[in-house]
Structure formats: structure tokens, C-alpha cells
mmCIF file of C-alpha atoms in Angstrom:
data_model
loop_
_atom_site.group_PDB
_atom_site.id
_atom_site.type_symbol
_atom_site.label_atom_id
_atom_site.label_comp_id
_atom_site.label_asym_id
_atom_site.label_seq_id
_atom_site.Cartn_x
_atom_site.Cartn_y
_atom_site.Cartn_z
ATOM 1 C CA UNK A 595 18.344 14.789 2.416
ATOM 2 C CA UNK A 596 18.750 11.279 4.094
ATOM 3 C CA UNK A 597 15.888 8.906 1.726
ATOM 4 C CA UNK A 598 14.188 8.117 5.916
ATOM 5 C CA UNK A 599 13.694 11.977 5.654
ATOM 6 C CA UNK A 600 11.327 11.356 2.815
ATOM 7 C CA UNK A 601 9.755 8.286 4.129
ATOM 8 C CA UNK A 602 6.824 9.596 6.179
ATOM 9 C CA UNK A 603 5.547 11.572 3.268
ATOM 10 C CA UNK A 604 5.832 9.093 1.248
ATOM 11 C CA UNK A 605 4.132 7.098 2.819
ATOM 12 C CA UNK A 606 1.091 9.471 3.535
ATOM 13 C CA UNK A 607 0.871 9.489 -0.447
ATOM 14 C CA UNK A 608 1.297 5.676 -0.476
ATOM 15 C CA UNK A 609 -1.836 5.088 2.010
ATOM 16 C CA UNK A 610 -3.904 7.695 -0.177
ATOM 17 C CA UNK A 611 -3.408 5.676 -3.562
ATOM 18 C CA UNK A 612 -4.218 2.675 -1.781
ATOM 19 C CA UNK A 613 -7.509 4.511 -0.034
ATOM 20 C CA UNK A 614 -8.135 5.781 -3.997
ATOM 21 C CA UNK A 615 -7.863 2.499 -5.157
ATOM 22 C CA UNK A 616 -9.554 0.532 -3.222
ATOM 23 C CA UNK A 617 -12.740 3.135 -3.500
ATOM 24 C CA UNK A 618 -12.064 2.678 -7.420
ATOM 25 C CA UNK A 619 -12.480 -1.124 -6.861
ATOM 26 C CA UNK A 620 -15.440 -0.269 -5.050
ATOM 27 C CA UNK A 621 -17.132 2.210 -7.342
ATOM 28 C CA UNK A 622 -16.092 -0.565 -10.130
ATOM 29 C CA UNK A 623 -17.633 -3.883 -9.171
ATOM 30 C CA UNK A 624 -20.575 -1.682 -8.736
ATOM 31 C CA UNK A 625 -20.676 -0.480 -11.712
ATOM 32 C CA UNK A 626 -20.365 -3.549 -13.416
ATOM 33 C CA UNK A 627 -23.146 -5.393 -11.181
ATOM 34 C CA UNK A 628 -25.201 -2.087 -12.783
ATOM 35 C CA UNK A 629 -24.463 -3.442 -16.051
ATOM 36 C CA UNK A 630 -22.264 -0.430 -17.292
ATOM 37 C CA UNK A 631 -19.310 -3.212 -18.105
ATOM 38 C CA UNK A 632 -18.682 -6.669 -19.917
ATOM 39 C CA UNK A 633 -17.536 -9.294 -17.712
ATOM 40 C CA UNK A 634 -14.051 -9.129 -19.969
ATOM 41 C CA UNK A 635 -14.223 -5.101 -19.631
ATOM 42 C CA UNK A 636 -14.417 -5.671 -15.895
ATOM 43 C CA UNK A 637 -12.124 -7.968 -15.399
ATOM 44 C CA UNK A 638 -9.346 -5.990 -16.965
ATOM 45 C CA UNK A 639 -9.932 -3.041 -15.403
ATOM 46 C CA UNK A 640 -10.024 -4.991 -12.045
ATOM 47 C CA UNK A 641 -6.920 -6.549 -12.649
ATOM 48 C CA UNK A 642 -4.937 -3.491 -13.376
ATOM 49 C CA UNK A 643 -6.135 -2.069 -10.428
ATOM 50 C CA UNK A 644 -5.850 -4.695 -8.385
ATOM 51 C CA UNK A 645 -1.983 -5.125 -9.402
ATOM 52 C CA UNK A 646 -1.572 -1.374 -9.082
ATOM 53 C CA UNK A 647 -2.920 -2.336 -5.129
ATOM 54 C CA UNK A 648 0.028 -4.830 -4.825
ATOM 55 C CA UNK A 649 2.376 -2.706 -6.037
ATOM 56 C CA UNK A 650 1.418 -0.092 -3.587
ATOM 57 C CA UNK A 651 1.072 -2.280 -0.441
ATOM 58 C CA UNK A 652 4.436 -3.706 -1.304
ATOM 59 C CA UNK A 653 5.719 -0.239 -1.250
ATOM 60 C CA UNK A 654 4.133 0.258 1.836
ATOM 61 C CA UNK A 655 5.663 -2.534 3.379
ATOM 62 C CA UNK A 656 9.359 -1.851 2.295
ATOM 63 C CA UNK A 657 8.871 1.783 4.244
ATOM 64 C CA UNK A 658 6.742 0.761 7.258
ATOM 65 C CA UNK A 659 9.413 -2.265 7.740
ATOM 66 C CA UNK A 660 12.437 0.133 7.511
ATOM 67 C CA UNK A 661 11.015 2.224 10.092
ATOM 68 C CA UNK A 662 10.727 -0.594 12.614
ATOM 69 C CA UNK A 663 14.174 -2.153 11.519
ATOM 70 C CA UNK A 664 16.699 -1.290 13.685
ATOM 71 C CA UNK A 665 20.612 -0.246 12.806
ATOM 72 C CA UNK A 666 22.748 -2.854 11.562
ATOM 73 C CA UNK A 667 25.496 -3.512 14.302
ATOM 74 C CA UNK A 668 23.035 -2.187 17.181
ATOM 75 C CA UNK A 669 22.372 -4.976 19.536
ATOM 76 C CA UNK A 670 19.912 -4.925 22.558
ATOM 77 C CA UNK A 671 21.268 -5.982 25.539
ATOM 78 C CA UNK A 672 18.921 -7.228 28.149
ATOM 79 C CA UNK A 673 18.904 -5.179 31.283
ATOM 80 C CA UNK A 674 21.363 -5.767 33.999
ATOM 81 C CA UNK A 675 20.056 -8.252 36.904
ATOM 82 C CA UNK A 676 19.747 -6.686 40.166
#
């Protein structure tokens, strides 16, 4: 199975996580402006997440961009002039 077979699942699993954790960061600064973490305790966890986010996106990116990328040695020729 060619990997752009793959790709829009995927990505529909890549766009969840991101949904998931970006509701986690969320949930998580309020919980710490509730007072149920340390400054250090929240900062840890935010940074984890927050680099789990970048990984993510950057995943996104690489599969969105392939999709739009056309075929190397495919040229577009403009249209003939009438």
C-alpha cells in the first residue's frame, strides 16, 4: 500500500491528538489557576504537552504539504494563446 494511501487517515488521527491536546492545555492552565498545581508542576506538564503539540503540527505539515506538492518532473504549462 503506497505510504499517500495512508495519509488521509493519518492525518484524521493527527488533527484529533492535536484537538486532545490542546483541550488538555486547556483543562490544565485551569487547573492550575484553581490551585490544583505548583507553578514548577505546571510548567512541566505544559511543556511536555506543548512539545508533544509541535511534534504533531510538524507532522501535520509534512502530510498536508505532500498532498499539495505536485510530481517531480510534472511541469504546468500555461495555456495556449488564442
Amino acid at each position: 500500500m503506497p505510504p499517500t494511501s495512508r495519509a488521509p487517515f493519518r492525518l484524521d488521527q493527527l488533527l484529533e491528538r492535536r484537538d486532545t491536546l490542546y483541550d488538555n492545555l486547556r483543562d490544565l492552565r485551569f487547573e492550575f489557576r484553581s490551585g490544583k498545581y505548583s507553578e514548577g508542576d505546571f510548567e512541566a506538564m505544559k511543556a511536555s504537552l506543548e512539545n508533544e503539540a509541535a511534534l504533531v503540527l510538524a507532522e501535520i505539515d509534512q502530510i498536508t504539504e505532500s498532498q499539495v506538492r505536485r510530481p517531480r518532473g510534472v511541469r504546468l504549462s500555461p495555456p495556449d494563446e488564442v
